[in-house]
Amino acid sequence: MSYHHQQIEKKWQTYWLENKTFKTNTFSEKEKFYALDMFPYPSGAGLHVGHPEGYTATDIISRMKRMQGYEVLHPMGWDAFGLPAEQYAIDTGNSPAAFTDKNINIFKRQIQALGFSYDWDREVNTTDPNYYKWTQWIFIKMYEHGLAYMDEVPVNWCPALGTVLANEEVIDGKSERGGHPVIRKPMKQWMLRITAYADRLLEDLEELDWPESLKDMQRNWIGKSEGAEVSFEIESLNEAFTVFTTRPDTLFGATYAVLAPEHPLVKKIVTDKQKDDVEKYIHEIETKSDLERTELSKEKTGVFTGAYAINPVNGEKMPIWIADYVLMSYGSGAIMAVPAHDERDYEFATKFELPIVEVVAGGDITKGAYSGEGEHINSGFLNGLGKDEAIMKMIAWLEEHGKGTKKITYRLRDWLFARQRYWGEPIPIIHWEDGTMTTVPEEELPLELPSMNNIQPSGTGESPLANAEEWVNVINTETGMKGRRETNTMPQWAGSCWYFLRYIDPENSKQLAAPDALQQWLPVDLYIGGAEHAVLHLLYARFWHKFLYDIGVVPTKEPFTKLFNQGMILGEGNEKMSKSKGNVVNPDDVIESHGADTLRLYEMFMGPLDASVAWSENGLDGSRRFLDRVWRLTIEDDGQLSRKIIEENDGTLDKTYHETVKKVTEDFENLHFNTAISQMMVFVNECNKAEYIPKKYVEGFIKMLSPIAPHIAEEIWLKLGHSETITYEPWPVYDEEKLIENEVEIVLQVMGKVRAKVNVSKDVSKEELEKIALENEKIKDLITDKTIRKVVVVPGKLVNIVAN
RNA sequence: GCGGGUGUGGCGGAAUUGGCAGACGCGCUAGACUUAGGAUCUAGUGUCUUCGGACGUGGGGGUUCAACUCCCUUCACCCGCACCA
């Protein structure tokens, strides 16, 4: 007899919803635990089997913590702004809001069918004006603190589509949709000054319980590097530029300088003779995307400007070139080239026959650049010094002579925070006809998206909102001044930067959340999601959180104490699941055929949570069989509790049970669900062998199973004679004494190889163990004609005899 | 190129401080029950074997009484970044 998952699962899902079983008390006396999932973008494709993996993990922890007496906050919501809805609206003329609502309903139904213990009263939706009111409010605060500003930056402009594209929408220099060419074009854009937080974002990583690989990715992304800024004057022109270098000690070897093609100085310094070449080169670069620029970078390109810079340390003339291997976006967009000690400069110098001067001994500059350690040569006052010493001395010299200064640079760039989209949070700014701009007054928030019949690109590079004239044009009622609303909207990342705060106090209309509630619940204790958000979402969210901390809104410096990335679930052929490969597994089908409990169990049993493992239909069947075994162990065919389950305890299962409690509890805590499940399987196997099972142990076991397979657990709990949900039953505890066996098996080794095993009392002394080993028949045979050199005894474990 | 990680049966994976390699599951083999079996139960299942044993955690070397675990070296694969000065 197998159990009827469809009936049981529906029954308990309804029970939980109707009884609000998982409702969180915001101000509870209990200790808090905040378990957070990365909320999904509700795509039209519906839930993927990858989604429930992370969700099940946090659900298991949440359910265990409730049973351990914690007040648990475990919410879910929707990251619902996004491109597909906009594209759908453009294609069909329908409203993105209605489309989004429909998808949310599908997602919600699917997620509820998996039996997660969310408090649905705290559901948030980033597209809800009551939610994005506060996203806009945070933007205004950032603007007021000088962290939001407008700047001319190069963007991916697609002339054919009449719109700007995000980097991820550009593939090989062409638009993802339609394959139209994309070029780099400077446009005035909203930026967020995340670089102001670079140092803190880097330093505070130390205290976080995050995977080291992920922290490293953030460190690399921030890319702190220490060096010096050196100023170069331009020969016979009253101009100068600065470069950033990590090797100021090699300044004597700087034989030329390179500016990025977009560098503002280029136009001023170019000589008439070189003008045509330079302009031609700049034009070529402009029409390349970033991707093309790096892809075609195997061969260095560049053009001489005709101008010369003066090396501040030795007065030598250095030709100034422009080349696209120097990026305007890093440092000052200009470099001093030291071809002898920098590979890129070496390559460039070789190609264009520029002089190479060795200033650090140790390499062979006829063969290539040498970037290792060595004594300085040809370097005036640095001669004979090592690298670190020379760097210090050069910086001191530069500062003394006003030619430069110590400088720290970051790879991190400010965050381009505007999209030419309709379906995003409107940026609450008004541009007035006198050239000033103001924020929308806070009492007018939320600044809602106008409903538009026909969402189409404006064609000018502005968002479709530019077409909504009534919305765009505003008049100051007091002064009569005319203004225009900002038509750019925020990128999709915005809403997800703070959603975990709103869950804490989702209905608040006066604040994004009440301070005492935030005090009660922050930080998030466990955050699980995919590794694809390792840098952007997690860095942006940390940035906003730090800002909110600075203005006193949140009480913690960091939002997420512990973070974990679940792995991917691959198709049966070990490939990524995708529609085109036809190997996508739909959770709805699995829930129908095997049940939600089976799906949850299987996904947790597949392997370690962070591993990427291929889906296996056989494995899924196996998980179902385990649940069937549990059912048969506890429930008779007639639906009554098994006759094997009795009140008395004859002690047979003591050790296995207590071991199981210990291992499952510890494994759950460490997110080692696969091994916890295997221990539960061991326990069930032992129970099947036993004649009787104490009821207490069955109850304890069902409690431990309930976080993974809550529906079947609730049903069996009911059959065990309880009338309330298992959700708040106390978590089982183990008795350390029951784990100790009086008899232990000792391994007898000769030369490190197992030759025999004996059972002895656990407190046999070292000496006695040695004696037992040497008197063992089998061992005796093996050592009779040998000399015993040494006997190693590990009490309770083994005896190893070294003899030859 | 730089950074991080992973290599264990036919497959997914276990293995506290170095202390019985292969737990648990899948698959497979044989048997039982059965009209039937993609159900259930029982036994077996790393490789080789002269049935004594020998070999075995990507390869090679080392430390140790003892190494999947520590050290050196090498190979393969995965992920991230990629002209970052």
JSON list of N, CA, C and O in Angstrom, two decimals, chain A residues 693-740:
[
{"chain": "A", "resi": 693, "resn": "ILE", "atom": "N", "xyz": [8.68, -1.20, 17.71]},
{"chain": "A", "resi": 693, "resn": "ILE", "atom": "CA", "xyz": [9.30, 0.12, 17.72]},
{"chain": "A", "resi": 693, "resn": "ILE", "atom": "C", "xyz": [8.62, 0.96, 18.79]},
{"chain": "A", "resi": 693, "resn": "ILE", "atom": "O", "xyz": [7.38, 1.07, 18.79]},
{"chain": "A", "resi": 694, "resn": "PRO", "atom": "N", "xyz": [9.42, 1.53, 19.67]},
{"chain": "A", "resi": 694, "resn": "PRO", "atom": "CA", "xyz": [8.80, 2.39, 20.69]},
{"chain": "A", "resi": 694, "resn": "PRO", "atom": "C", "xyz": [8.14, 3.60, 20.03]},
{"chain": "A", "resi": 694, "resn": "PRO", "atom": "O", "xyz": [8.72, 4.22, 19.14]},
{"chain": "A", "resi": 695, "resn": "LYS", "atom": "N", "xyz": [6.94, 3.91, 20.49]},
{"chain": "A", "resi": 695, "resn": "LYS", "atom": "CA", "xyz": [6.19, 5.02, 19.89]},
{"chain": "A", "resi": 695, "resn": "LYS", "atom": "C", "xyz": [6.96, 6.34, 19.97]},
{"chain": "A", "resi": 695, "resn": "LYS", "atom": "O", "xyz": [6.94, 7.15, 19.05]},
{"chain": "A", "resi": 696, "resn": "LYS", "atom": "N", "xyz": [7.66, 6.54, 21.08]},
{"chain": "A", "resi": 696, "resn": "LYS", "atom": "CA", "xyz": [8.45, 7.77, 21.27]},
{"chain": "A", "resi": 696, "resn": "LYS", "atom": "C", "xyz": [9.44, 7.97, 20.13]},
{"chain": "A", "resi": 696, "resn": "LYS", "atom": "O", "xyz": [9.68, 9.09, 19.69]},
{"chain": "A", "resi": 697, "resn": "TYR", "atom": "N", "xyz": [10.02, 6.85, 19.69]},
{"chain": "A", "resi": 697, "resn": "TYR", "atom": "CA", "xyz": [11.02, 6.95, 18.63]},
{"chain": "A", "resi": 697, "resn": "TYR", "atom": "C", "xyz": [10.37, 7.24, 17.28]},
{"chain": "A", "resi": 697, "resn": "TYR", "atom": "O", "xyz": [10.91, 7.98, 16.47]},
{"chain": "A", "resi": 698, "resn": "VAL", "atom": "N", "xyz": [9.21, 6.65, 17.08]},
{"chain": "A", "resi": 698, "resn": "VAL", "atom": "CA", "xyz": [8.50, 6.95, 15.83]},
{"chain": "A", "resi": 698, "resn": "VAL", "atom": "C", "xyz": [8.14, 8.43, 15.81]},
{"chain": "A", "resi": 698, "resn": "VAL", "atom": "O", "xyz": [8.32, 9.11, 14.78]},
{"chain": "A", "resi": 699, "resn": "GLU", "atom": "N", "xyz": [7.68, 8.93, 16.93]},
{"chain": "A", "resi": 699, "resn": "GLU", "atom": "CA", "xyz": [7.30, 10.35, 16.98]},
{"chain": "A", "resi": 699, "resn": "GLU", "atom": "C", "xyz": [8.51, 11.25, 16.71]},
{"chain": "A", "resi": 699, "resn": "GLU", "atom": "O", "xyz": [8.43, 12.20, 15.94]},
{"chain": "A", "resi": 700, "resn": "GLY", "atom": "N", "xyz": [9.62, 10.89, 17.35]},
{"chain": "A", "resi": 700, "resn": "GLY", "atom": "CA", "xyz": [10.84, 11.67, 17.14]},
{"chain": "A", "resi": 700, "resn": "GLY", "atom": "C", "xyz": [11.26, 11.63, 15.68]},
{"chain": "A", "resi": 700, "resn": "GLY", "atom": "O", "xyz": [11.64, 12.66, 15.09]},
{"chain": "A", "resi": 701, "resn": "PHE", "atom": "N", "xyz": [11.16, 10.46, 15.10]},
{"chain": "A", "resi": 701, "resn": "PHE", "atom": "CA", "xyz": [11.56, 10.31, 13.70]},
{"chain": "A", "resi": 701, "resn": "PHE", "atom": "C", "xyz": [10.66, 11.14, 12.78]},
{"chain": "A", "resi": 701, "resn": "PHE", "atom": "O", "xyz": [11.14, 11.84, 11.88]},
{"chain": "A", "resi": 702, "resn": "ILE", "atom": "N", "xyz": [9.37, 11.08, 13.01]},
{"chain": "A", "resi": 702, "resn": "ILE", "atom": "CA", "xyz": [8.43, 11.83, 12.16]},
{"chain": "A", "resi": 702, "resn": "ILE", "atom": "C", "xyz": [8.68, 13.33, 12.29]},
{"chain": "A", "resi": 702, "resn": "ILE", "atom": "O", "xyz": [8.61, 14.07, 11.31]},
{"chain": "A", "resi": 703, "resn": "LYS", "atom": "N", "xyz": [9.03, 13.76, 13.48]},
{"chain": "A", "resi": 703, "resn": "LYS", "atom": "CA", "xyz": [9.37, 15.18, 13.65]},
{"chain": "A", "resi": 703, "resn": "LYS", "atom": "C", "xyz": [10.58, 15.56, 12.80]},
{"chain": "A", "resi": 703, "resn": "LYS", "atom": "O", "xyz": [10.62, 16.62, 12.19]},
{"chain": "A", "resi": 704, "resn": "MET", "atom": "N", "xyz": [11.57, 14.66, 12.78]},
{"chain": "A", "resi": 704, "resn": "MET", "atom": "CA", "xyz": [12.77, 14.97, 12.00]},
{"chain": "A", "resi": 704, "resn": "MET", "atom": "C", "xyz": [12.52, 14.91, 10.50]},
{"chain": "A", "resi": 704, "resn": "MET", "atom": "O", "xyz": [13.16, 15.60, 9.71]},
{"chain": "A", "resi": 705, "resn": "LEU", "atom": "N", "xyz": [11.56, 14.08, 10.13]},
{"chain": "A", "resi": 705, "resn": "LEU", "atom": "CA", "xyz": [11.22, 13.98, 8.71]},
{"chain": "A", "resi": 705, "resn": "LEU", "atom": "C", "xyz": [10.38, 15.18, 8.27]},
{"chain": "A", "resi": 705, "resn": "LEU", "atom": "O", "xyz": [10.39, 15.57, 7.10]},
{"chain": "A", "resi": 706, "resn": "SER", "atom": "N", "xyz": [9.65, 15.75, 9.22]},
{"chain": "A", "resi": 706, "resn": "SER", "atom": "CA", "xyz": [8.65, 16.76, 8.85]},
{"chain": "A", "resi": 706, "resn": "SER", "atom": "C", "xyz": [9.21, 17.99, 8.14]},
{"chain": "A", "resi": 706, "resn": "SER", "atom": "O", "xyz": [8.54, 18.53, 7.26]},
{"chain": "A", "resi": 707, "resn": "PRO", "atom": "N", "xyz": [10.43, 18.47, 8.44]},
{"chain": "A", "resi": 707, "resn": "PRO", "atom": "CA", "xyz": [10.90, 19.63, 7.67]},
{"chain": "A", "resi": 707, "resn": "PRO", "atom": "C", "xyz": [11.10, 19.31, 6.19]},
{"chain": "A", "resi": 707, "resn": "PRO", "atom": "O", "xyz": [10.94, 20.18, 5.34]},
{"chain": "A", "resi": 708, "resn": "ILE", "atom": "N", "xyz": [11.45, 18.07, 5.90]},
{"chain": "A", "resi": 708, "resn": "ILE", "atom": "CA", "xyz": [11.71, 17.70, 4.51]},
{"chain": "A", "resi": 708, "resn": "ILE", "atom": "C", "xyz": [10.42, 17.32, 3.81]},
{"chain": "A", "resi": 708, "resn": "ILE", "atom": "O", "xyz": [10.15, 17.75, 2.69]},
{"chain": "A", "resi": 709, "resn": "ALA", "atom": "N", "xyz": [9.65, 16.46, 4.46]},
{"chain": "A", "resi": 709, "resn": "ALA", "atom": "CA", "xyz": [8.42, 15.95, 3.86]},
{"chain": "A", "resi": 709, "resn": "ALA", "atom": "C", "xyz": [7.25, 16.28, 4.80]},
{"chain": "A", "resi": 709, "resn": "ALA", "atom": "O", "xyz": [6.74, 15.43, 5.51]},
{"chain": "A", "resi": 710, "resn": "PRO", "atom": "N", "xyz": [6.84, 17.55, 4.81]},
{"chain": "A", "resi": 710, "resn": "PRO", "atom": "CA", "xyz": [5.88, 17.98, 5.83]},
{"chain": "A", "resi": 710, "resn": "PRO", "atom": "C", "xyz": [4.48, 17.39, 5.70]},
{"chain": "A", "resi": 710, "resn": "PRO", "atom": "O", "xyz": [3.82, 17.16, 6.72]},
{"chain": "A", "resi": 711, "resn": "HIS", "atom": "N", "xyz": [4.05, 17.10, 4.48]},
{"chain": "A", "resi": 711, "resn": "HIS", "atom": "CA", "xyz": [2.66, 16.63, 4.35]},
{"chain": "A", "resi": 711, "resn": "HIS", "atom": "C", "xyz": [2.50, 15.24, 4.94]},
{"chain": "A", "resi": 711, "resn": "HIS", "atom": "O", "xyz": [1.61, 15.00, 5.75]},
{"chain": "A", "resi": 712, "resn": "ILE", "atom": "N", "xyz": [3.36, 14.33, 4.52]},
{"chain": "A", "resi": 712, "resn": "ILE", "atom": "CA", "xyz": [3.25, 12.95, 5.02]},
{"chain": "A", "resi": 712, "resn": "ILE", "atom": "C", "xyz": [3.50, 12.93, 6.53]},
{"chain": "A", "resi": 712, "resn": "ILE", "atom": "O", "xyz": [2.86, 12.18, 7.27]},
{"chain": "A", "resi": 713, "resn": "ALA", "atom": "N", "xyz": [4.39, 13.80, 6.98]},
{"chain": "A", "resi": 713, "resn": "ALA", "atom": "CA", "xyz": [4.69, 13.85, 8.40]},
{"chain": "A", "resi": 713, "resn": "ALA", "atom": "C", "xyz": [3.46, 14.30, 9.21]},
{"chain": "A", "resi": 713, "resn": "ALA", "atom": "O", "xyz": [3.14, 13.71, 10.24]},
{"chain": "A", "resi": 714, "resn": "GLU", "atom": "N", "xyz": [2.78, 15.32, 8.72]},
{"chain": "A", "resi": 714, "resn": "GLU", "atom": "CA", "xyz": [1.57, 15.78, 9.40]},
{"chain": "A", "resi": 714, "resn": "GLU", "atom": "C", "xyz": [0.54, 14.65, 9.48]},
{"chain": "A", "resi": 714, "resn": "GLU", "atom": "O", "xyz": [-0.11, 14.44, 10.51]},
{"chain": "A", "resi": 715, "resn": "GLU", "atom": "N", "xyz": [0.40, 13.93, 8.37]},
{"chain": "A", "resi": 715, "resn": "GLU", "atom": "CA", "xyz": [-0.62, 12.88, 8.30]},
{"chain": "A", "resi": 715, "resn": "GLU", "atom": "C", "xyz": [-0.31, 11.75, 9.28]},
{"chain": "A", "resi": 715, "resn": "GLU", "atom": "O", "xyz": [-1.19, 11.27, 9.99]},
{"chain": "A", "resi": 716, "resn": "ILE", "atom": "N", "xyz": [0.96, 11.34, 9.32]},
{"chain": "A", "resi": 716, "resn": "ILE", "atom": "CA", "xyz": [1.34, 10.27, 10.24]},
{"chain": "A", "resi": 716, "resn": "ILE", "atom": "C", "xyz": [1.23, 10.76, 11.69]},
{"chain": "A", "resi": 716, "resn": "ILE", "atom": "O", "xyz": [0.79, 10.03, 12.57]},
{"chain": "A", "resi": 717, "resn": "TRP", "atom": "N", "xyz": [1.60, 12.00, 11.90]},
{"chain": "A", "resi": 717, "resn": "TRP", "atom": "CA", "xyz": [1.48, 12.60, 13.23]},
{"chain": "A", "resi": 717, "resn": "TRP", "atom": "C", "xyz": [0.04, 12.52, 13.73]},
{"chain": "A", "resi": 717, "resn": "TRP", "atom": "O", "xyz": [-0.22, 12.19, 14.89]},
{"chain": "A", "resi": 718, "resn": "LEU", "atom": "N", "xyz": [-0.87, 12.78, 12.82]},
{"chain": "A", "resi": 718, "resn": "LEU", "atom": "CA", "xyz": [-2.29, 12.69, 13.14]},
{"chain": "A", "resi": 718, "resn": "LEU", "atom": "C", "xyz": [-2.65, 11.27, 13.54]},
{"chain": "A", "resi": 718, "resn": "LEU", "atom": "O", "xyz": [-3.32, 11.02, 14.54]},
{"chain": "A", "resi": 719, "resn": "LYS", "atom": "N", "xyz": [-2.13, 10.30, 12.75]},
{"chain": "A", "resi": 719, "resn": "LYS", "atom": "CA", "xyz": [-2.42, 8.88, 13.02]},
{"chain": "A", "resi": 719, "resn": "LYS", "atom": "C", "xyz": [-1.79, 8.44, 14.33]},
{"chain": "A", "resi": 719, "resn": "LYS", "atom": "O", "xyz": [-2.22, 7.46, 14.94]},
{"chain": "A", "resi": 720, "resn": "LEU", "atom": "N", "xyz": [-0.74, 9.14, 14.74]},
{"chain": "A", "resi": 720, "resn": "LEU", "atom": "CA", "xyz": [-0.11, 8.80, 16.01]},
{"chain": "A", "resi": 720, "resn": "LEU", "atom": "C", "xyz": [-0.95, 9.29, 17.19]},
{"chain": "A", "resi": 720, "resn": "LEU", "atom": "O", "xyz": [-0.57, 9.12, 18.35]},
{"chain": "A", "resi": 721, "resn": "GLY", "atom": "N", "xyz": [-2.05, 9.93, 16.87]},
{"chain": "A", "resi": 721, "resn": "GLY", "atom": "CA", "xyz": [-2.98, 10.30, 17.92]},
{"chain": "A", "resi": 721, "resn": "GLY", "atom": "C", "xyz": [-2.93, 11.76, 18.33]},
{"chain": "A", "resi": 721, "resn": "GLY", "atom": "O", "xyz": [-3.34, 12.12, 19.43]},
{"chain": "A", "resi": 722, "resn": "HIS", "atom": "N", "xyz": [-2.38, 12.62, 17.48]},
{"chain": "A", "resi": 722, "resn": "HIS", "atom": "CA", "xyz": [-2.31, 14.04, 17.83]},
{"chain": "A", "resi": 722, "resn": "HIS", "atom": "C", "xyz": [-3.34, 14.81, 17.01]},
{"chain": "A", "resi": 722, "resn": "HIS", "atom": "O", "xyz": [-3.67, 14.42, 15.90]},
{"chain": "A", "resi": 723, "resn": "SER", "atom": "N", "xyz": [-3.79, 15.92, 17.55]},
{"chain": "A", "resi": 723, "resn": "SER", "atom": "CA", "xyz": [-4.83, 16.64, 16.84]},
{"chain": "A", "resi": 723, "resn": "SER", "atom": "C", "xyz": [-4.32, 17.96, 16.28]},
{"chain": "A", "resi": 723, "resn": "SER", "atom": "O", "xyz": [-4.98, 18.60, 15.48]},
{"chain": "A", "resi": 724, "resn": "GLU", "atom": "N", "xyz": [-3.14, 18.38, 16.70]},
{"chain": "A", "resi": 724, "resn": "GLU", "atom": "CA", "xyz": [-2.59, 19.66, 16.24]},
{"chain": "A", "resi": 724, "resn": "GLU", "atom": "C", "xyz": [-1.49, 19.42, 15.21]},
{"chain": "A", "resi": 724, "resn": "GLU", "atom": "O", "xyz": [-0.89, 18.35, 15.15]},
{"chain": "A", "resi": 725, "resn": "THR", "atom": "N", "xyz": [-1.19, 20.46, 14.48]},
{"chain": "A", "resi": 725, "resn": "THR", "atom": "CA", "xyz": [-0.08, 20.41, 13.52]},
{"chain": "A", "resi": 725, "resn": "THR", "atom": "C", "xyz": [1.23, 20.06, 14.23]},
{"chain": "A", "resi": 725, "resn": "THR", "atom": "O", "xyz": [1.44, 20.40, 15.40]},
{"chain": "A", "resi": 726, "resn": "ILE", "atom": "N", "xyz": [2.12, 19.42, 13.50]},
{"chain": "A", "resi": 726, "resn": "ILE", "atom": "CA", "xyz": [3.42, 19.03, 14.05]},
{"chain": "A", "resi": 726, "resn": "ILE", "atom": "C", "xyz": [4.38, 20.23, 14.10]},
{"chain": "A", "resi": 726, "resn": "ILE", "atom": "O", "xyz": [5.43, 20.18, 14.75]},
{"chain": "A", "resi": 727, "resn": "THR", "atom": "N", "xyz": [3.96, 21.33, 13.43]},
{"chain": "A", "resi": 727, "resn": "THR", "atom": "CA", "xyz": [4.85, 22.48, 13.23]},
{"chain": "A", "resi": 727, "resn": "THR", "atom": "C", "xyz": [5.54, 22.98, 14.50]},
{"chain": "A", "resi": 727, "resn": "THR", "atom": "O", "xyz": [6.70, 23.38, 14.46]},
{"chain": "A", "resi": 728, "resn": "TYR", "atom": "N", "xyz": [4.79, 23.00, 15.62]},
{"chain": "A", "resi": 728, "resn": "TYR", "atom": "CA", "xyz": [5.38, 23.59, 16.83]},
{"chain": "A", "resi": 728, "resn": "TYR", "atom": "C", "xyz": [5.69, 22.55, 17.91]},
{"chain": "A", "resi": 728, "resn": "TYR", "atom": "O", "xyz": [5.88, 22.89, 19.07]},
{"chain": "A", "resi": 729, "resn": "GLU", "atom": "N", "xyz": [5.71, 21.28, 17.52]},
{"chain": "A", "resi": 729, "resn": "GLU", "atom": "CA", "xyz": [6.10, 20.23, 18.48]},
{"chain": "A", "resi": 729, "resn": "GLU", "atom": "C", "xyz": [7.60, 20.37, 18.75]},
{"chain": "A", "resi": 729, "resn": "GLU", "atom": "O", "xyz": [8.37, 20.72, 17.86]},
{"chain": "A", "resi": 730, "resn": "PRO", "atom": "N", "xyz": [8.02, 20.07, 19.97]},
{"chain": "A", "resi": 730, "resn": "PRO", "atom": "CA", "xyz": [9.44, 20.25, 20.29]},
{"chain": "A", "resi": 730, "resn": "PRO", "atom": "C", "xyz": [10.34, 19.30, 19.51]},
{"chain": "A", "resi": 730, "resn": "PRO", "atom": "O", "xyz": [10.03, 18.13, 19.34]},
{"chain": "A", "resi": 731, "resn": "TRP", "atom": "N", "xyz": [11.43, 19.82, 19.04]},
{"chain": "A", "resi": 731, "resn": "TRP", "atom": "CA", "xyz": [12.42, 19.06, 18.26]},
{"chain": "A", "resi": 731, "resn": "TRP", "atom": "C", "xyz": [13.05, 18.00, 19.17]},
{"chain": "A", "resi": 731, "resn": "TRP", "atom": "O", "xyz": [13.35, 18.27, 20.33]},
{"chain": "A", "resi": 732, "resn": "PRO", "atom": "N", "xyz": [13.25, 16.78, 18.65]},
{"chain": "A", "resi": 732, "resn": "PRO", "atom": "CA", "xyz": [13.82, 15.73, 19.49]},
{"chain": "A", "resi": 732, "resn": "PRO", "atom": "C", "xyz": [15.25, 16.04, 19.96]},
{"chain": "A", "resi": 732, "resn": "PRO", "atom": "O", "xyz": [16.00, 16.73, 19.26]},
{"chain": "A", "resi": 733, "resn": "VAL", "atom": "N", "xyz": [15.57, 15.52, 21.13]},
{"chain": "A", "resi": 733, "resn": "VAL", "atom": "CA", "xyz": [16.93, 15.69, 21.65]},
{"chain": "A", "resi": 733, "resn": "VAL", "atom": "C", "xyz": [17.53, 14.31, 21.86]},
{"chain": "A", "resi": 733, "resn": "VAL", "atom": "O", "xyz": [16.80, 13.32, 22.00]},
{"chain": "A", "resi": 734, "resn": "TYR", "atom": "N", "xyz": [18.82, 14.24, 21.84]},
{"chain": "A", "resi": 734, "resn": "TYR", "atom": "CA", "xyz": [19.46, 12.94, 22.01]},
{"chain": "A", "resi": 734, "resn": "TYR", "atom": "C", "xyz": [20.16, 12.86, 23.35]},
{"chain": "A", "resi": 734, "resn": "TYR", "atom": "O", "xyz": [20.51, 13.88, 23.94]},
{"chain": "A", "resi": 735, "resn": "ASP", "atom": "N", "xyz": [20.35, 11.64, 23.79]},
{"chain": "A", "resi": 735, "resn": "ASP", "atom": "CA", "xyz": [21.00, 11.37, 25.06]},
{"chain": "A", "resi": 735, "resn": "ASP", "atom": "C", "xyz": [22.40, 10.85, 24.76]},
{"chain": "A", "resi": 735, "resn": "ASP", "atom": "O", "xyz": [22.56, 9.78, 24.18]},
{"chain": "A", "resi": 736, "resn": "GLU", "atom": "N", "xyz": [23.39, 11.63, 25.13]},
{"chain": "A", "resi": 736, "resn": "GLU", "atom": "CA", "xyz": [24.78, 11.30, 24.84]},
{"chain": "A", "resi": 736, "resn": "GLU", "atom": "C", "xyz": [25.14, 9.90, 25.33]},
{"chain": "A", "resi": 736, "resn": "GLU", "atom": "O", "xyz": [25.87, 9.17, 24.67]},
{"chain": "A", "resi": 737, "resn": "GLU", "atom": "N", "xyz": [24.56, 9.53, 26.44]},
{"chain": "A", "resi": 737, "resn": "GLU", "atom": "CA", "xyz": [24.90, 8.23, 27.03]},
{"chain": "A", "resi": 737, "resn": "GLU", "atom": "C", "xyz": [24.46, 7.06, 26.16]},
{"chain": "A", "resi": 737, "resn": "GLU", "atom": "O", "xyz": [25.10, 6.02, 26.15]},
{"chain": "A", "resi": 738, "resn": "LYS", "atom": "N", "xyz": [23.38, 7.28, 25.44]},
{"chain": "A", "resi": 738, "resn": "LYS", "atom": "CA", "xyz": [22.85, 6.21, 24.60]},
{"chain": "A", "resi": 738, "resn": "LYS", "atom": "C", "xyz": [23.73, 5.97, 23.37]},
{"chain": "A", "resi": 738, "resn": "LYS", "atom": "O", "xyz": [23.56, 5.00, 22.65]},
{"chain": "A", "resi": 739, "resn": "LEU", "atom": "N", "xyz": [24.61, 6.91, 23.12]},
{"chain": "A", "resi": 739, "resn": "LEU", "atom": "CA", "xyz": [25.47, 6.79, 21.94]},
{"chain": "A", "resi": 739, "resn": "LEU", "atom": "C", "xyz": [26.67, 5.91, 22.22]},
{"chain": "A", "resi": 739, "resn": "LEU", "atom": "O", "xyz": [27.32, 5.41, 21.31]},
{"chain": "A", "resi": 740, "resn": "ILE", "atom": "N", "xyz": [26.98, 5.76, 23.53]},
{"chain": "A", "resi": 740, "resn": "ILE", "atom": "CA", "xyz": [28.18, 5.01, 23.87]},
{"chain": "A", "resi": 740, "resn": "ILE", "atom": "C", "xyz": [27.85, 3.53, 23.96]},
{"chain": "A", "resi": 740, "resn": "ILE", "atom": "O", "xyz": [26.93, 3.13, 24.64]}
]
